[in-house]
Every structure is written in structure tokens, then in C-alpha cells.
Amino acid sequence: MPTELIYLRDAYLTEFDAVVVDVRDGAVALDRTAFYATGGGQPNDTGALAGLAVTDVRKDGEHVWHSVEGGPLPAIGDTVHGQVDWGRRHDLMRTHTALHVLCGVIWNEWRVPVTGGNMEPLSARMDFEFDPLPEGFGPRVEQLVNTELAADRPIEVSFLPRSTAVMDEDLIRTKVSLIPESVPEIRVVDIVGLDKQADGGTHVRTTGEVGRIRVVKLENKGKGNKRVRLEIIDA
Ligand SMILES: [Zn+2]
């Protein structure tokens, strides 16, 4: 059985019990977990598992592996308690939602798609197909994003059958068709009225919870590739 990813349905759950299904050098696989595994531009959570510090979380095959410091490691079949470091996780949720707001704003204003991105707690970069960047882009995009954050839009997470998702115009724009055909159900993160994407990350409940953003730097990464670096600050 693949590890159940609790955070896909509840990003606010930080404590859980789970059964150890496999153990290897310094790492533990569980039947369920609230720890986010690195992926989709969002880094892993940290925290504690069975009293040991969790330093890394990765998917490998069907299981989520939690690298822990010290020992002894729990044994296969043991029930263990996990606790996610909420400060780091919540900062990553704020950051991830801010990036989706940025994507929505840039699409609505300039009809330019995103090409990639990465985040750390409260700082991130995202690349867009601008060529060149519009005049006055930095202050303008910062203002547009902060207006959407202050509007406190709700964020809804849902699960759609693949056949429904591939017909949705907003999801087509964000390349839902690239998700492997073997995935029967698509998780959709909808910042209502602004941005809708197939996404496996953790998000806050409303855009107001993000705070504000500041555009730190704009970089030219070549033709049709302009990088926006931003930080998230309290409102
Ligand atoms: Zn995302």
C-alpha cells in the first residue's frame, strides 16, 4: 500500500499516529504521514517522529521515507507519533499560496505562463515566459499580488476524476495533460476567482493568511525566461 498523504486533505494537521511499514539506514517508512515530502518546488517538512528529529522527507517508490537523527529506530509494525514543525510548514504554505497568486495575477494581466519555480520558507523564485519584461513590471506586479492577498480570497482543495480535469479550461492552461495517465484523480487547488491548478502542495485557507509579498529581484534568464524573486512578509 502506498503511504497515505494526510496533508493532501488537511494541511493543518500537525500531529498524527502511524504504523511503521519499512525501516532502512536512518530512515522510516509509514503507512500514513502528515510530513510533506519534497516535490513540486516545495521542500520537505521537518519535526519529530518517535521522539527522533526528522531531517528529510522523500518519496521513494510507493512509500514516504522519513530520515531521522539518532536512534534506536522504531521497528516494522510499531505505532509511532509524528509531529510536524508547524512554524516551518506554515511559512511554506504561505509561500506556496503566494506563488499561485503570482501566477494568477501574471496570467490575468499579461497572459504569460509560468515555466518553473522553487521555494524556501518565506522566499521563492518563479520563472515566466516574458520577452522582455514590461516597463515598470516589479512595482506593478507587487501591487497586483498584494491587492489579491488583501482581498482574502478563499482557497479550495478538491479532487477531480482525470477525465473531468482534462476538460477544465483553467486546468488545461496549467498543463494538466502532462500529469501521467496512470493518475486517476487530480487534486485541484483553487484560489477562488483568481487561479486554479492541479497541485500536490500545501496551502493556507485564504490569501489573507499569506501576508504581503515584496519583489526582491528580477533576473533575465534568457529569451522567454524572466525570473521573479520574492519574499513573504507579515501584513
Ligand atoms: Zn503549486
XYZ file of C-alpha atoms and ligand atoms in Angstrom:
236
model
C 0.000 0.000 0.000
C 1.301 3.482 -0.795
C 1.777 5.862 2.128
C -1.407 7.866 2.725
C -0.613 11.581 2.381
C -2.685 13.231 5.113
C -1.663 16.762 4.068
C -3.410 16.455 0.714
C -6.771 16.744 2.518
C -5.748 18.529 5.720
C -2.738 20.846 5.580
C -3.381 21.994 9.153
C -2.951 18.616 10.848
C 0.432 18.577 12.583
C 0.223 15.576 14.930
C -0.634 12.033 13.927
C -0.093 8.369 14.716
C 1.055 5.913 12.075
C 2.385 2.389 11.681
C 5.975 1.740 10.572
C 5.886 -0.282 7.331
C 9.609 -0.353 6.495
C 12.934 0.680 8.004
C 16.360 1.230 6.480
C 19.584 3.029 7.295
C 18.467 6.094 9.283
C 15.005 6.285 7.707
C 11.474 5.123 8.448
C 8.540 4.497 6.058
C 4.989 4.899 7.413
C 1.505 3.771 6.336
C 0.339 7.408 6.620
C 2.061 10.727 7.163
C 1.421 14.429 7.697
C 5.045 15.234 6.730
C 5.309 16.843 3.285
C 7.796 15.039 1.048
C 9.986 17.251 -1.181
C 8.353 17.753 -4.567
C 6.615 20.233 -6.869
C 9.031 23.003 -5.858
C 8.085 22.718 -2.173
C 10.747 21.436 0.255
C 10.086 18.781 2.897
C 8.772 19.345 6.386
C 10.843 18.729 9.490
C 9.725 17.786 13.010
C 9.780 14.742 15.272
C 8.909 11.078 14.794
C 9.000 8.528 17.619
C 10.973 11.110 19.604
C 13.650 11.428 16.891
C 14.321 14.576 14.833
C 13.060 14.336 11.237
C 15.629 15.945 8.936
C 14.414 14.952 5.469
C 11.266 13.511 3.901
C 11.225 11.917 0.442
C 9.015 9.752 -1.712
C 10.707 6.604 -2.928
C 8.513 4.154 -4.792
C 5.134 3.949 -3.074
C 6.396 4.976 0.355
C 7.288 8.224 2.066
C 10.643 7.879 3.854
C 11.423 9.998 6.925
C 15.144 10.428 7.622
C 15.712 10.718 11.358
C 18.636 11.613 13.586
C 19.799 9.301 16.356
C 18.079 6.137 17.450
C 17.249 3.447 18.051
C 14.871 3.362 15.089
C 11.347 2.013 15.647
C 10.635 -1.478 14.270
C 8.297 -2.545 11.478
C 4.772 -2.801 12.925
C 5.351 -0.227 15.689
C 2.831 2.592 16.090
C 4.701 5.909 16.251
C 3.722 9.517 16.902
C 4.689 12.236 14.448
C 4.787 15.986 14.974
C 5.362 18.393 12.103
C 7.315 21.606 12.783
C 4.352 23.952 12.267
C 6.358 27.183 12.016
C 8.307 25.961 9.003
C 5.265 24.259 7.425
C 3.025 27.306 7.785
C 5.709 29.560 6.296
C 5.915 27.149 3.323
C 2.108 27.153 2.986
C 2.085 30.965 2.902
C 4.911 30.915 0.350
C 3.300 28.302 -1.890
C -0.032 30.146 -1.949
C 1.769 33.422 -2.722
C 3.319 31.781 -5.797
C -0.087 30.654 -7.086
C -1.401 34.204 -6.589
C 1.610 35.467 -8.567
C 0.826 33.009 -11.395
C -2.827 34.063 -11.456
C -2.035 37.774 -11.466
C 0.559 37.480 -14.236
C -1.777 35.398 -16.377
C -4.722 37.779 -15.899
C -2.685 40.922 -16.529
C -0.201 39.811 -19.220
C -1.342 36.332 -20.406
C 2.127 34.935 -19.737
C 2.619 31.367 -18.437
C 4.953 30.182 -15.707
C 7.881 27.931 -16.685
C 9.269 26.884 -13.301
C 9.894 27.811 -9.713
C 11.215 26.885 -6.314
C 10.605 27.952 -2.724
C 12.071 28.108 0.743
C 10.137 29.267 3.826
C 9.109 32.891 3.089
C 11.252 33.265 -0.052
C 10.825 31.983 -3.579
C 11.645 32.355 -7.237
C 9.422 31.835 -10.209
C 10.190 31.987 -13.949
C 7.834 33.348 -16.613
C 7.838 33.455 -20.406
C 8.231 37.266 -20.625
C 10.272 38.672 -23.516
C 11.101 41.344 -22.457
C 9.677 42.233 -19.046
C 7.087 45.027 -19.334
C 8.090 48.567 -18.284
C 7.619 49.062 -14.529
C 6.923 45.364 -14.012
C 8.375 44.967 -10.482
C 6.287 47.577 -8.622
C 3.208 46.768 -10.722
C 3.229 43.016 -10.055
C 3.949 43.584 -6.366
C 0.925 45.885 -6.125
C -1.349 43.465 -8.021
C -0.335 40.479 -5.863
C -0.725 42.411 -2.602
C -4.189 43.582 -3.654
C -5.238 39.941 -4.224
C -3.737 38.876 -0.884
C -5.594 41.653 0.961
C -8.822 40.583 -0.797
C -8.680 37.452 1.411
C -9.866 35.064 -1.317
C -10.792 31.558 -0.124
C -8.664 28.614 -1.286
C -10.496 25.374 -2.029
C -8.906 21.963 -2.477
C -10.840 19.316 -4.406
C -10.267 16.006 -6.164
C -11.493 15.537 -9.732
C -11.583 12.432 -11.911
C -8.852 12.769 -14.546
C -11.456 12.745 -17.347
C -13.163 15.813 -15.812
C -9.951 17.692 -15.037
C -8.584 17.473 -18.587
C -11.775 19.232 -19.848
C -11.402 22.210 -17.460
C -10.126 25.287 -19.328
C -8.180 26.696 -16.381
C -6.511 23.351 -15.755
C -5.698 22.909 -19.458
C -3.857 26.238 -19.321
C -1.708 24.936 -16.469
C -0.877 21.780 -18.472
C -2.970 19.219 -16.583
C -2.478 16.928 -19.592
C 1.179 16.419 -18.541
C 0.065 14.507 -15.442
C 0.635 10.786 -16.156
C -2.416 8.879 -17.426
C -1.925 6.422 -14.566
C -3.168 9.095 -12.114
C -6.963 8.562 -11.899
C -7.767 11.507 -9.628
C -6.392 15.046 -9.922
C -6.024 17.280 -6.872
C -7.046 20.837 -7.685
C -6.077 23.940 -5.697
C -8.476 26.781 -6.489
C -7.827 30.326 -5.302
C -11.424 31.183 -5.977
C -11.796 33.678 -8.797
C -8.056 34.011 -9.412
C -6.056 30.844 -10.096
C -6.815 27.142 -10.443
C -4.090 24.498 -10.785
C -3.530 20.787 -10.447
C -1.197 20.764 -7.445
C 0.095 18.489 -4.688
C 1.340 21.202 -2.331
C 0.112 22.577 0.989
C -1.753 25.905 1.032
C -3.303 28.298 3.536
C -7.104 28.695 3.768
C -7.374 32.255 2.450
C -4.998 34.607 0.675
C -5.108 36.983 3.652
C -3.205 34.377 5.679
C -0.180 34.820 3.364
C 0.521 38.392 4.467
C 2.226 40.530 1.820
C 4.936 39.978 -0.760
C 7.923 42.048 -1.768
C 9.621 41.654 -5.146
C 13.294 41.332 -4.220
C 14.893 40.943 -7.644
C 14.143 40.455 -11.339
C 16.588 38.431 -13.404
C 16.972 37.806 -17.114
C 17.494 34.079 -17.572
C 17.482 34.262 -21.384
C 14.952 34.580 -24.165
C 11.416 33.992 -22.912
C 12.626 33.298 -19.386
C 12.484 36.018 -16.731
C 12.902 35.240 -13.046
C 10.955 36.922 -10.233
C 12.440 36.607 -6.739
C 10.147 37.471 -3.873
C 9.850 37.313 -0.129
C 6.779 36.979 2.057
C 6.327 39.414 4.910
C 3.652 39.872 7.573
C 0.724 42.045 6.522
Zn 1.866 24.805 -6.514
